[in-house]
Each structure stands twice: as C-alpha cells, then as structure tokens.
Short mmCIF file of C-alpha atoms (C1' of nucleotides) in Angstrom, two decimals:
data_model
loop_
_atom_site.label_atom_id
_atom_site.label_comp_id
_atom_site.label_asym_id
_atom_site.label_seq_id
_atom_site.Cartn_x
_atom_site.Cartn_y
_atom_site.Cartn_z
CA MET T 1 8.74 -4.96 -17.31
CA THR T 2 6.24 -7.60 -18.35
CA LYS T 3 6.16 -8.93 -21.88
CA ASN T 4 3.31 -6.66 -22.94
CA GLY T 5 5.55 -3.69 -22.24
CA LYS T 6 3.54 -2.42 -19.31
CA ILE T 7 5.47 -1.53 -16.22
CA SER T 8 4.31 -3.33 -13.11
CA ASP T 9 2.54 -1.56 -10.31
CA ALA T 10 5.25 -2.64 -7.87
CA VAL T 11 7.80 -0.66 -9.86
CA ILE T 12 5.62 2.44 -10.01
CA ARG T 13 5.13 2.37 -6.26
CA ARG T 14 8.86 2.38 -5.67
CA LEU T 15 9.43 5.48 -7.80
CA PRO T 16 8.20 7.96 -5.17
CA LYS T 17 10.68 6.48 -2.71
CA TYR T 18 13.58 7.00 -5.11
CA TYR T 19 12.34 10.51 -5.74
CA ARG T 20 12.22 11.29 -2.05
CA TYR T 21 15.62 9.87 -1.13
CA LEU T 22 17.23 11.62 -4.09
CA GLY T 23 15.73 14.85 -2.82
CA ASP T 24 17.25 14.18 0.60
CA LEU T 25 20.65 13.56 -0.97
CA LEU T 26 20.51 16.80 -2.95
CA LYS T 27 19.52 18.71 0.17
CA ASN T 28 22.67 17.36 1.77
CA GLY T 29 24.76 18.50 -1.17
CA ILE T 30 25.31 15.01 -2.56
CA ASN T 31 24.86 14.94 -6.30
CA ARG T 32 26.24 11.57 -7.27
CA VAL T 33 24.84 8.26 -6.16
CA SER T 34 25.29 4.58 -7.00
CA SER T 35 22.61 1.92 -7.00
CA ASN T 36 24.44 0.45 -4.06
CA GLU T 37 24.13 3.64 -2.05
CA LEU T 38 20.48 3.98 -3.00
CA SER T 39 20.03 0.41 -1.86
CA LYS T 40 21.25 1.28 1.62
CA LEU T 41 18.85 4.21 1.81
CA THR T 42 15.75 2.61 0.41
CA GLY T 43 16.19 -0.99 1.52
CA PHE T 44 15.67 -2.27 -2.02
CA THR T 45 18.48 -4.27 -3.61
CA ALA T 46 20.88 -2.46 -5.93
CA SER T 47 19.92 -4.90 -8.64
CA GLN T 48 16.26 -4.10 -8.27
CA ILE T 49 16.94 -0.38 -8.37
CA ARG T 50 18.86 -0.71 -11.62
CA GLN T 51 16.14 -2.90 -13.06
CA ASP T 52 13.46 -0.43 -12.03
CA LEU T 53 15.21 2.57 -13.53
CA ASN T 54 16.02 0.79 -16.75
CA ASN T 55 12.33 0.32 -17.39
CA PHE T 56 12.37 4.00 -18.28
CA GLY T 57 15.80 4.47 -19.77
CA GLY T 58 19.49 4.40 -18.93
CA PHE T 59 19.88 7.26 -16.51
CA GLY T 60 23.24 6.15 -15.15
CA GLN T 61 26.78 5.95 -16.35
CA GLN T 62 29.02 2.91 -15.98
CA GLY T 63 31.77 3.39 -13.47
CA TYR T 64 30.15 6.56 -12.13
CA GLY T 65 26.62 5.90 -10.98
CA TYR T 66 23.72 8.31 -11.25
CA ASP T 67 23.60 12.08 -11.18
CA ALA T 68 21.19 12.66 -8.31
CA LYS T 69 19.69 15.86 -9.67
CA ASN T 70 19.19 14.45 -13.13
CA LEU T 71 17.77 11.17 -11.88
CA ARG T 72 15.35 12.93 -9.57
CA ASP T 73 14.18 15.17 -12.39
CA GLU T 74 13.67 12.20 -14.67
CA ILE T 75 11.67 10.30 -12.08
CA GLY T 76 9.64 13.44 -11.40
CA LYS T 77 8.89 13.68 -15.12
CA ILE T 78 7.91 10.01 -15.30
CA MET T 79 5.48 10.41 -12.42
CA GLY T 80 4.28 13.82 -13.49
CA ILE T 81 5.22 15.55 -10.25
CA ASN T 82 5.18 19.34 -10.54
CA ASN T 83 2.86 19.22 -13.50
CA ASN T 84 0.31 21.41 -11.74
CA TYR T 85 -2.87 19.57 -10.99
CA GLN T 86 -6.20 21.16 -10.25
CA VAL T 87 -7.71 19.38 -7.29
CA ILE T 88 -11.09 19.45 -5.61
CA ILE T 89 -12.08 17.78 -2.38
CA VAL T 90 -15.51 16.33 -1.77
CA GLY T 91 -16.33 15.97 1.89
CA ALA T 92 -15.02 18.76 4.09
CA GLY T 93 -14.93 16.87 7.38
CA ASN T 94 -11.79 16.02 9.29
CA ILE T 95 -9.98 14.24 6.55
CA GLY T 96 -11.07 16.61 3.79
CA GLN T 97 -9.88 19.58 5.79
CA ALA T 98 -6.62 17.86 6.67
CA VAL T 99 -5.93 17.16 3.01
CA ALA T 100 -6.80 20.75 2.07
CA ASN T 101 -4.48 22.07 4.74
CA TYR T 102 -1.59 19.81 3.92
CA ALA T 103 0.87 22.32 2.54
CA GLY T 104 3.29 19.78 1.10
CA PHE T 105 1.03 19.07 -1.82
CA TYR T 106 0.90 22.66 -2.97
CA GLU T 107 4.66 22.80 -3.31
CA GLU T 108 4.56 19.88 -5.68
CA GLY T 109 1.96 21.19 -8.05
CA PHE T 110 -1.24 19.88 -6.51
CA GLU T 111 -3.51 22.85 -6.10
CA VAL T 112 -6.74 22.52 -4.17
CA LYS T 113 -9.31 24.72 -5.92
CA ALA T 114 -12.46 23.95 -3.98
CA LEU T 115 -14.08 21.90 -1.23
CA PHE T 116 -17.61 20.56 -1.34
CA ASP T 117 -19.84 19.28 1.40
CA LYS T 118 -23.50 18.63 1.95
CA ASN T 119 -23.54 19.76 5.58
CA PRO T 120 -25.19 23.24 5.70
CA LYS T 121 -23.24 24.05 8.88
CA LEU T 122 -19.96 23.93 6.95
CA MET T 123 -21.21 26.01 4.03
CA GLY T 124 -19.24 29.17 3.55
CA LEU T 125 -16.60 28.16 6.09
CA LYS T 126 -13.11 28.89 4.87
CA ILE T 127 -10.18 26.48 4.68
CA ARG T 128 -6.98 28.05 3.39
CA ASP T 129 -8.90 30.86 1.67
CA LEU T 130 -11.24 28.32 0.10
CA GLU T 131 -14.91 28.57 0.83
CA ILE T 132 -16.67 25.26 1.34
CA LYS T 133 -19.28 24.92 -1.38
CA ASP T 134 -22.56 23.07 -1.57
CA ILE T 135 -22.19 19.61 -3.05
CA ASP T 136 -25.29 20.27 -5.12
CA ASP T 137 -23.27 22.80 -7.07
CA LEU T 138 -20.58 20.27 -7.91
CA PRO T 139 -21.76 19.24 -11.39
CA GLU T 140 -22.15 22.85 -12.44
CA TYR T 141 -18.73 23.71 -11.04
CA LEU T 142 -17.14 20.88 -12.99
CA ARG T 143 -18.75 22.04 -16.21
CA GLU T 144 -17.09 25.41 -15.79
CA VAL T 145 -13.72 24.65 -14.20
CA HIS T 146 -11.12 22.15 -15.32
CA VAL T 147 -10.27 19.70 -12.54
CA ASP T 148 -7.69 16.93 -12.75
CA ILE T 149 -8.07 15.13 -9.45
CA GLY T 150 -11.10 14.57 -7.26
CA VAL T 151 -10.42 13.68 -3.64
CA ILE T 152 -13.19 11.76 -1.92
CA CYS T 153 -13.40 12.30 1.83
CA THR T 154 -17.05 11.49 2.31
CA PRO T 155 -18.60 8.73 4.41
CA LYS T 156 -18.36 5.37 2.70
CA GLU T 157 -22.08 5.15 2.01
CA VAL T 158 -21.93 7.89 -0.63
CA SER T 159 -18.35 7.53 -1.90
CA GLN T 160 -19.17 5.47 -4.97
CA ASN T 161 -21.97 7.82 -5.86
CA VAL T 162 -19.71 10.84 -5.53
CA ALA T 163 -17.12 9.11 -7.72
CA ASN T 164 -19.77 8.53 -10.38
CA ILE T 165 -20.70 12.21 -10.34
CA LEU T 166 -17.07 13.25 -10.63
CA ILE T 167 -16.41 10.88 -13.51
CA SER T 168 -19.54 11.69 -15.43
CA ASN T 169 -18.48 15.32 -15.26
CA GLY T 170 -15.08 14.70 -16.74
CA ILE T 171 -12.75 13.90 -13.83
CA ARG T 172 -10.29 11.13 -14.64
CA ALA T 173 -8.34 10.73 -11.41
CA ILE T 174 -9.75 9.92 -7.99
CA TRP T 175 -8.00 9.83 -4.64
CA ASN T 176 -10.31 7.96 -2.31
CA PHE T 177 -10.10 8.23 1.47
CA ALA T 178 -13.43 6.57 2.19
CA PRO T 179 -13.02 3.03 3.51
CA THR T 180 -14.38 1.37 0.38
CA ASP T 181 -13.05 0.18 -2.94
CA ILE T 182 -14.44 2.59 -5.45
CA LYS T 183 -15.00 0.90 -8.79
CA VAL T 184 -14.14 2.81 -11.94
CA SER T 185 -13.69 1.96 -15.59
CA GLU T 186 -10.28 1.23 -17.10
CA ASN T 187 -9.60 4.76 -18.30
CA ILE T 188 -9.92 6.36 -14.87
CA ALA T 189 -7.01 6.51 -12.44
CA ILE T 190 -7.85 5.67 -8.87
CA GLU T 191 -6.02 5.36 -5.59
CA ASN T 192 -7.90 3.90 -2.65
CA VAL T 193 -6.00 5.00 0.44
CA HIS T 194 -7.57 2.69 3.03
CA MET T 195 -6.22 4.00 6.28
CA ASN T 196 -8.37 1.51 8.14
CA GLU T 197 -6.72 -1.43 6.38
CA SER T 198 -3.35 0.01 7.25
CA LEU T 199 -4.35 0.17 10.91
CA TYR T 200 -5.63 -3.41 10.92
CA THR T 201 -2.40 -4.56 9.34
CA LEU T 202 -0.49 -2.75 12.07
CA ALA T 203 -2.64 -4.43 14.70
CA TYR T 204 -1.90 -7.83 13.16
CA TYR T 205 1.84 -7.35 13.23
CA TYR T 206 1.72 -5.85 16.71
CA LYS T 207 -0.18 -8.86 17.97
CA ASN T 208 2.10 -11.35 16.27
CA LYS T 209 5.37 -9.77 17.27
CA LYS T 210 4.16 -9.78 20.82
CA GLU T 211 3.46 -13.49 20.62
CA ILE T 212 6.92 -14.17 19.22
CA ASN T 213 8.79 -12.03 21.73
CA MET X 1 2.64 -19.57 3.20
CA THR X 2 6.39 -19.65 2.70
CA LYS X 3 8.41 -22.64 3.77
CA ASN X 4 9.53 -21.02 7.03
CA GLY X 5 5.88 -20.95 8.08
CA LYS X 6 5.56 -17.18 8.02
CA ILE X 7 2.57 -15.80 6.25
CA SER X 8 3.41 -13.32 3.53
CA ASP X 9 2.64 -9.65 3.85
CA ALA X 10 0.50 -9.80 0.71
CA VAL X 11 -1.84 -12.23 2.44
CA ILE X 12 -2.08 -10.11 5.59
CA ARG X 13 -3.00 -7.05 3.55
CA ARG X 14 -5.89 -8.86 1.95
CA LEU X 15 -7.42 -9.87 5.28
CA PRO X 16 -8.93 -6.44 6.03
CA LYS X 17 -10.67 -6.54 2.69
CA TYR X 18 -12.24 -9.91 3.43
CA TYR X 19 -13.24 -8.62 6.82
CA ARG X 20 -14.90 -5.56 5.34
CA TYR X 21 -16.81 -7.34 2.59
CA LEU X 22 -17.99 -10.01 5.01
CA GLY X 23 -19.30 -7.21 7.20
CA ASP X 24 -21.18 -5.78 4.22
CA LEU X 25 -22.71 -9.18 3.48
CA LEU X 26 -23.86 -9.62 7.07
CA LYS X 27 -25.36 -6.15 7.06
CA ASN X 28 -27.37 -7.25 4.03
CA GLY X 29 -28.57 -10.35 5.83
CA ILE X 30 -26.40 -12.73 3.83
CA ASN X 31 -24.74 -15.29 6.07
CA ARG X 32 -23.38 -17.83 3.66
CA VAL X 33 -20.76 -17.12 1.03
CA SER X 34 -18.58 -19.10 -1.36
CA SER X 35 -15.04 -18.26 -2.39
CA ASN X 36 -16.46 -17.59 -5.83
CA GLU X 37 -18.87 -14.98 -4.49
CA LEU X 38 -16.12 -13.38 -2.42
CA SER X 39 -14.04 -13.30 -5.57
CA LYS X 40 -16.65 -11.20 -7.32
CA LEU X 41 -16.75 -8.75 -4.43
CA THR X 42 -13.05 -8.38 -3.76
CA GLY X 43 -11.60 -8.87 -7.21
CA PHE X 44 -9.23 -11.58 -5.96
CA THR X 45 -9.53 -15.04 -7.51
CA ALA X 46 -11.53 -17.68 -5.67
CA SER X 47 -8.43 -19.82 -5.62
CA GLN X 48 -6.40 -17.11 -3.96
CA ILE X 49 -9.09 -16.53 -1.37
CA ARG X 50 -9.16 -20.20 -0.43
CA GLN X 51 -5.37 -20.26 -0.28
CA ASP X 52 -5.30 -17.17 1.90
CA LEU X 53 -7.85 -18.46 4.37
CA ASN X 54 -6.25 -21.87 4.60
CA ASN X 55 -3.09 -20.26 5.92
CA PHE X 56 -5.03 -19.86 9.13
CA GLY X 57 -7.27 -22.89 9.15
CA GLY X 58 -10.15 -24.51 7.35
CA PHE X 59 -13.01 -22.13 7.95
CA GLY X 60 -15.23 -23.45 5.18
CA GLN X 61 -17.23 -26.52 4.48
CA GLN X 62 -17.16 -28.51 1.26
CA GLY X 63 -20.30 -28.13 -0.77
CA TYR X 64 -21.48 -25.24 1.36
CA GLY X 65 -18.96 -22.45 1.44
CA TYR X 66 -18.23 -20.22 4.40
CA ASP X 67 -20.43 -19.00 7.19
CA ALA X 68 -20.04 -15.24 6.82
CA LYS X 69 -20.40 -14.40 10.49
CA ASN X 70 -18.00 -17.09 11.59
CA LEU X 71 -15.44 -16.27 8.93
CA ARG X 72 -15.54 -12.58 9.76
CA ASP X 73 -15.09 -13.32 13.45
CA GLU X 74 -12.15 -15.58 12.72
CA ILE X 75 -10.45 -12.99 10.53
CA GLY X 76 -11.12 -10.36 13.16
CA LYS X 77 -9.45 -12.59 15.73
CA ILE X 78 -6.47 -13.21 13.46
CA MET X 79 -5.94 -9.49 12.97
CA GLY X 80 -6.74 -8.57 16.51
CA ILE X 81 -9.59 -6.23 15.63
CA ASN X 82 -11.74 -5.27 18.63
CA ASN X 83 -8.96 -6.14 21.05
CA ASN X 84 -9.05 -2.64 22.54
CA TYR X 85 -5.89 -0.73 21.84
CA GLN X 86 -4.69 2.27 23.76
CA VAL X 87 -3.55 4.87 21.26
CA ILE X 88 -1.72 8.17 21.53
CA ILE X 89 -1.12 10.68 18.78
CA VAL X 90 2.03 12.75 18.54
CA GLY X 91 1.58 15.86 16.44
CA ALA X 92 -1.80 17.54 16.83
CA GLY X 93 -1.87 19.38 13.52
CA ASN X 94 -4.29 18.69 10.70
CA ILE X 95 -3.58 15.03 10.32
CA GLY X 96 -3.26 14.34 14.02
CA GLN X 97 -6.60 15.99 14.70
CA ALA X 98 -8.22 14.18 11.78
CA VAL X 99 -7.05 10.84 13.12
CA ALA X 100 -8.23 11.73 16.62
CA ASN X 101 -11.61 12.71 15.28
CA TYR X 102 -12.08 9.70 13.08
CA ALA X 103 -14.89 7.96 14.89
CA GLY X 104 -14.63 4.69 12.97
CA PHE X 105 -11.55 3.64 14.89
CA TYR X 106 -13.23 3.91 18.26
CA GLU X 107 -15.90 1.46 17.25
CA GLU X 108 -13.27 -1.11 16.46
CA GLY X 109 -11.36 -0.94 19.70
CA PHE X 110 -8.79 1.72 18.95
CA GLU X 111 -9.08 4.26 21.72
CA VAL X 112 -7.20 7.55 21.50
CA LYS X 113 -6.06 8.42 25.02
CA ALA X 114 -3.97 11.54 24.43
CA LEU X 115 -2.54 13.95 21.89
CA PHE X 116 0.86 15.58 22.16
CA ASP X 117 2.31 18.58 20.42
CA LYS X 118 5.16 20.99 20.90
CA ASN X 119 3.25 24.06 19.67
CA PRO X 120 2.31 26.12 22.77
CA LYS X 121 -0.66 27.58 20.89
CA LEU X 122 -2.30 24.15 20.76
CA MET X 123 -1.62 23.32 24.40
CA GLY X 124 -4.79 22.72 26.36
CA LEU X 125 -6.97 22.77 23.27
CA LYS X 126 -9.52 19.98 23.29
CA ILE X 127 -10.13 17.39 20.59
CA ARG X 128 -12.94 15.00 21.38
CA ASP X 129 -12.63 15.68 25.11
CA LEU X 130 -8.88 15.15 24.93
CA GLU X 131 -6.63 17.94 25.98
CA ILE X 132 -3.55 18.41 23.82
CA LYS X 133 -0.52 17.82 26.02
CA ASP X 134 3.02 19.10 25.89
CA ILE X 135 5.33 16.75 24.01
CA ASP X 136 7.90 17.25 26.75
CA ASP X 137 5.58 15.34 29.06
CA LEU X 138 5.45 12.36 26.71
CA PRO X 139 8.11 10.16 28.34
CA GLU X 140 6.60 10.67 31.76
CA TYR X 141 3.12 9.93 30.44
CA LEU X 142 4.33 6.69 28.89
CA ARG X 143 5.91 5.61 32.14
CA GLU X 144 2.53 5.94 33.84
CA VAL X 145 0.02 4.88 31.21
CA HIS X 146 0.02 1.74 29.10
CA VAL X 147 -0.08 2.58 25.40
CA ASP X 148 -0.22 0.07 22.56
CA ILE X 149 -0.01 2.22 19.46
CA GLY X 150 1.77 5.51 18.84
CA VAL X 151 0.56 7.54 15.88
CA ILE X 152 3.13 9.91 14.42
CA CYS X 153 1.66 12.99 12.75
CA THR X 154 4.63 15.31 13.13
CA PRO X 155 6.68 16.97 10.40
CA LYS X 156 9.11 14.56 8.80
CA GLU X 157 12.16 16.20 10.33
CA VAL X 158 11.31 14.96 13.81
CA SER X 159 9.39 11.79 13.03
CA GLN X 160 12.25 9.36 13.53
CA ASN X 161 13.19 11.07 16.75
CA VAL X 162 9.63 10.84 18.04
CA ALA X 163 9.56 7.16 17.10
CA ASN X 164 12.72 6.58 19.10
CA ILE X 165 11.19 8.24 22.14
CA LEU X 166 8.03 6.17 21.83
CA ILE X 167 9.96 2.94 21.48
CA SER X 168 12.40 3.62 24.27
CA ASN X 169 9.40 4.18 26.51
CA GLY X 170 7.84 0.86 25.70
CA ILE X 171 5.61 1.39 22.66
CA ARG X 172 5.77 -1.51 20.22
CA ALA X 173 3.50 -0.37 17.40
CA ILE X 174 3.82 2.79 15.33
CA TRP X 175 1.47 4.22 12.75
CA ASN X 176 3.45 6.79 10.82
CA PHE X 177 1.82 9.56 8.79
CA ALA X 178 4.99 11.60 8.28
CA PRO X 179 6.35 11.30 4.74
CA THR X 180 9.41 9.29 5.75
CA ASP X 181 10.29 5.68 6.33
CA ILE X 182 10.73 5.32 10.04
CA LYS X 183 13.28 2.66 10.86
CA VAL X 184 12.61 0.38 13.80
CA SER X 185 14.06 -2.87 15.06
CA GLU X 186 12.55 -6.25 14.22
CA ASN X 187 10.36 -6.52 17.30
CA ILE X 188 8.45 -3.29 16.66
CA ALA X 189 5.42 -3.18 14.39
CA ILE X 190 5.30 -0.25 12.00
CA GLU X 191 3.03 1.01 9.26
CA ASN X 192 4.26 3.88 7.16
CA VAL X 193 1.16 5.38 5.55
CA HIS X 194 2.79 7.57 2.89
CA MET X 195 -0.10 9.57 1.54
CA ASN X 196 2.31 11.52 -0.64
CA GLU X 197 3.49 8.37 -2.39
CA SER X 198 -0.11 7.41 -2.97
CA LEU X 199 -0.74 10.78 -4.59
CA TYR X 200 2.32 10.50 -6.84
CA THR X 201 1.22 7.06 -7.91
CA LEU X 202 -2.19 8.46 -8.76
CA ALA X 203 -0.53 11.21 -10.79
CA TYR X 204 1.50 8.64 -12.69
CA TYR X 205 -1.52 6.58 -13.66
CA TYR X 206 -3.54 9.66 -14.51
CA LYS X 207 -0.80 10.88 -16.83
CA ASN X 208 -0.36 7.51 -18.48
CA LYS X 209 -4.01 6.77 -18.99
CA LYS X 210 -4.36 10.15 -20.61
CA GLU X 211 -1.56 9.31 -23.02
CA ILE X 212 -3.14 5.98 -23.90
CA ASN X 213 -6.65 7.34 -24.41
"C1'" DT J 1 -27.26 -39.82 -4.02
"C1'" DA J 2 -25.89 -35.85 -7.00
"C1'" DG J 3 -24.18 -31.34 -6.84
"C1'" DA J 4 -21.48 -27.98 -4.91
"C1'" DT J 5 -17.54 -26.21 -3.04
"C1'" DT J 6 -13.76 -26.63 -0.12
"C1'" DG J 7 -8.78 -27.76 0.99
"C1'" DT J 8 -4.61 -28.77 -1.08
"C1'" DT J 9 -1.22 -30.17 -4.45
"C1'" DA J 10 0.87 -29.11 -8.80
"C1'" DA J 11 1.72 -25.83 -12.63
"C1'" DT J 12 2.39 -21.29 -14.07
"C1'" DC J 13 3.60 -16.81 -13.94
"C1'" DG J 14 5.90 -12.72 -12.64
"C1'" DA J 15 8.97 -10.34 -9.77
"C1'" DT J 16 13.36 -10.29 -7.56
"C1'" DT J 17 18.12 -11.40 -7.35
"C1'" DA J 18 22.54 -12.80 -9.18
"C1'" DA J 19 25.95 -12.51 -12.49
"C1'" DC J 20 28.70 -10.43 -15.75
"C1'" DA J 21 29.92 -8.20 -20.08
"C1'" DA J 22 29.94 -3.43 -21.54
"C1'" DT J 23 31.85 0.87 -20.79
"C1'" DC J 24 32.73 5.17 -18.52
"C1'" DT N 1 44.92 1.96 -17.89
"C1'" DA N 2 42.58 0.01 -13.73
"C1'" DG N 3 38.59 0.38 -11.05
"C1'" DA N 4 33.95 1.14 -10.60
"C1'" DT N 5 29.42 0.64 -11.67
"C1'" DT N 6 25.92 0.41 -15.00
"C1'" DG N 7 22.65 -2.10 -18.20
"C1'" DT N 8 20.99 -6.43 -19.19
"C1'" DT N 9 20.55 -11.40 -19.47
"C1'" DA N 10 19.90 -15.57 -16.94
"C1'" DA N 11 18.65 -17.96 -12.57
"C1'" DT N 12 15.93 -18.11 -8.61
"C1'" DC N 13 12.33 -17.45 -5.78
"C1'" DG N 14 7.77 -16.67 -4.27
"C1'" DA N 15 3.13 -15.68 -5.22
"C1'" DT N 16 -0.83 -16.65 -7.98
"C1'" DT N 17 -3.66 -19.68 -10.58
"C1'" DA N 18 -5.33 -24.10 -12.08
"C1'" DA N 19 -6.83 -28.54 -11.17
"C1'" DC N 20 -8.94 -32.00 -8.70
"C1'" DA N 21 -9.66 -35.30 -5.00
"C1'" DA N 22 -12.06 -35.04 -0.65
"C1'" DT N 23 -16.27 -34.39 1.45
"C1'" DC N 24 -20.31 -31.97 3.02
#
DNA sequence: TAGATTGTTAATCGATTAACAATC
DNA sequence: TAGATTGTTAATCGATTAACAATC
C-alpha cells in the first residue's frame, strides 16, 4: 500500500491468481492453507502474499493460516467477481466471437448481452443465441439497456472511436483486444489486452534463451 | 539493467510499445523523434525511454533524437520480429481458431503451420487452408517438422500435459491461452496470456472507480 | 556557435523481502 | 503450554526519475 492509501496495480494483478489457486485447493477438498503453501503454488513469496492480503484486511489466523473458502470469497468480493456484469462486444470477427463463446466468463457473472459489427454479411448471424447487431444501432441500444463492460474486438483503426461511442453512452469499463492503447479519462476502467505484445515478448525470450543455451 | 547484466522483464515488455508507436510515426511520414515526443505517445517518461533503449545500445544522436526507421528496425531485431516463426496451435476451439485466423501475426513472420485437436468432429475441418489434425499425431508431426512456437488453446485440465508433450518433442516457446500457469524449465520461453485475470482486474477497477465517483 | 537532446550517473521512490512480536 | 503462522514493521532491493555533462 502506498502512502496515499491506494493499492498498487501489482497487488491487484496478483489477486486473480490467489483466487484461482484457492479454487483449485477447494476443489481438492483442502480448506486450510498457509501463506507458505500458497507461496509454493503461486511462486510469490509467503511474505508478499501476507502483505498483499493485509492491504484488504486480516483474513488469516495466527498459528492456523487461512480458511481457503473464506479467503477465496473475500478476494472474490474485493475484485467483484460474481457480481453479474452486463457485457457487449463490438466487433464480431474471430476474437469477438471467441470471447462471446468463452463459457468460463458466464459462470463468473459476465453475461454477454449483444454483439455489434459493421459487416453486413455478419448481420443477423447468431453466436450463442445472440444475434449480431448493426453497429449503427449501438448508441440507441445503450440508451435502452444497461451495460457494464464494453469489449472492443474491432480493427485498431476504429478502436478508439468505438471506445468514445461506448463511453459517451454511459459505459465505464472497456476490455480492449485491438492492438492499440485506448485512451480514456480517469473515471473509466480499461484493460488493454495486447496479445501482439505478448507474442513479441515470447519471441524475445525464445530468441535469447536460444542464444544462451 | 540489473548488475548481473540481464535486462529486466519490465523493459522487455515496453519494447513492443516503442515498436508499435514508431511504426505509427513512420506511417505518418515522421522519421525523426525525440525521447520527449515518444514520452507523449507512450506515456512513459523520456528518461525511462532513454534508459530502456540504452540497455541495448546508443541508437540516438545528441541534439537530434532518434531516427524512427532505424530505431524501429533495431527494436525489431532485438525482439526478433520478422524472423519467421513456425507456429502450431493445440486446441482448435474458439480461441485456437481465432488465433489461427488472426492475420496480423502472419505479416510479422509468425506462420501457423498446423492445428491439433482431440475432438473428432473438428477433424479435417479447414481453418485458413489448414486442416485440423488429430492431437494423437502431434508427437509424430513434431519429429518431422520444425516448430518454433506452440500455442496452447486447450481446456485448462490438459494444458500442462500438452505443454509437456510439446517440450519433450523439441518445442522451446509456448504461448498459453489456457487459464493456468504452465510450469516449464528455465530454458523454455513461456507467455501465459491469462485473459480471465485481465477481466477480473478490469472488474476490480470498474467497481472501485464507481465507488470513488 | 548556440540550441537541442542524448547517454549516463546519481537520487528517489516504491515494491519486495526479511524479521519478529503478537496470538491463535 | 508449545508450536505454528499471521500481521506488521524495518531493511533491502530494484526500478524509475532527475540531473547534467557530453556532443551532435
């Protein structure tokens, strides 16, 4: 925790990992876990894990450790998992369709309500019972239906423009798959996924490990 | 640069961003750029940019700045972009197909050579002229064909197992889309994409910005 | 030459790790 | 109670930022 009381991004990005490994433990019938055991699973140090968790409160018990179920629930609450989010996807190409089809999200409260595209060939096509709608109808749709998260799966040339449309119609969270950094104001949540940067990073390490070995 | 001479992961992950923005500049006919201008584009400080670049050599010129074309080429060389990588995808579901279809990668030297799946219904189906092959034929395929990068798009239950098969048949770079942390030995390059963690992080920030506003 | 901007060293800041008293 | 393990403070480490001499 920094002095202004805000929790650092690095901490936030470790929370999903704790959440996931705790889920694995529970599935295996383990309902008690120490920071040391979590360390072995996650690869983070026990000290760091305790520090991270204590940003949000004392979830453990001295001499015992953490109750896995309770800790997982608490982390879920902190992150807002299972809160039920209304999601729309803009761009119904490969990535848009893959996101729409990814069942895992539905189980955790992320509900895709609609897909939009500008390609007339896709219009009316159904993905998971959802008809692909015309992107021109997007502003009107947003005026009528509450949407929490807008997923951008368009080409990069129009991604910022799409984001602007989403935001000016009330959306406050954007998950961006276009290979650009979408710029938003302070009050909007954004995640730029950047698969391409991930691939380049992989290529770098591949190249360099080869040179070493 | 740390004292052992290894360049930190944080630096490596900024390189693709430099590469991309330099490409944008060139496309706009701009072929000279200062660290200060790059700072405005990327959001990193000019000082950090100069530090980052000087891990790899002095690409700039005092009083002038950087030649955009040259700098982009150098960064491309450092990361190994355009080196031509032979890629296979294991798991030909939504994500696997989306990756296979993503044209951007082809332009940058990443060439998908084959898709594998265990679902008999998908067998023989064609994605971008590539027939989906039986996963049972994977080891034999790898003995015959050189592959640089294995992309894992399977369910999480089998992802580690698939990684082991890939590695034991000579693959040294893995791009993992399954929501797990695949464990590999030191000499193997791995990128765990973790879209689910990205989504949870988005949910966290969305929730917290709402509370603040 | 004067002005601009790099390359690089030094200072600062924040994140991680270590240590240990508190306590279950 | 003794042993275990947290919560938390202090120490360390590394990454970022600031500053400026070098130089184009």
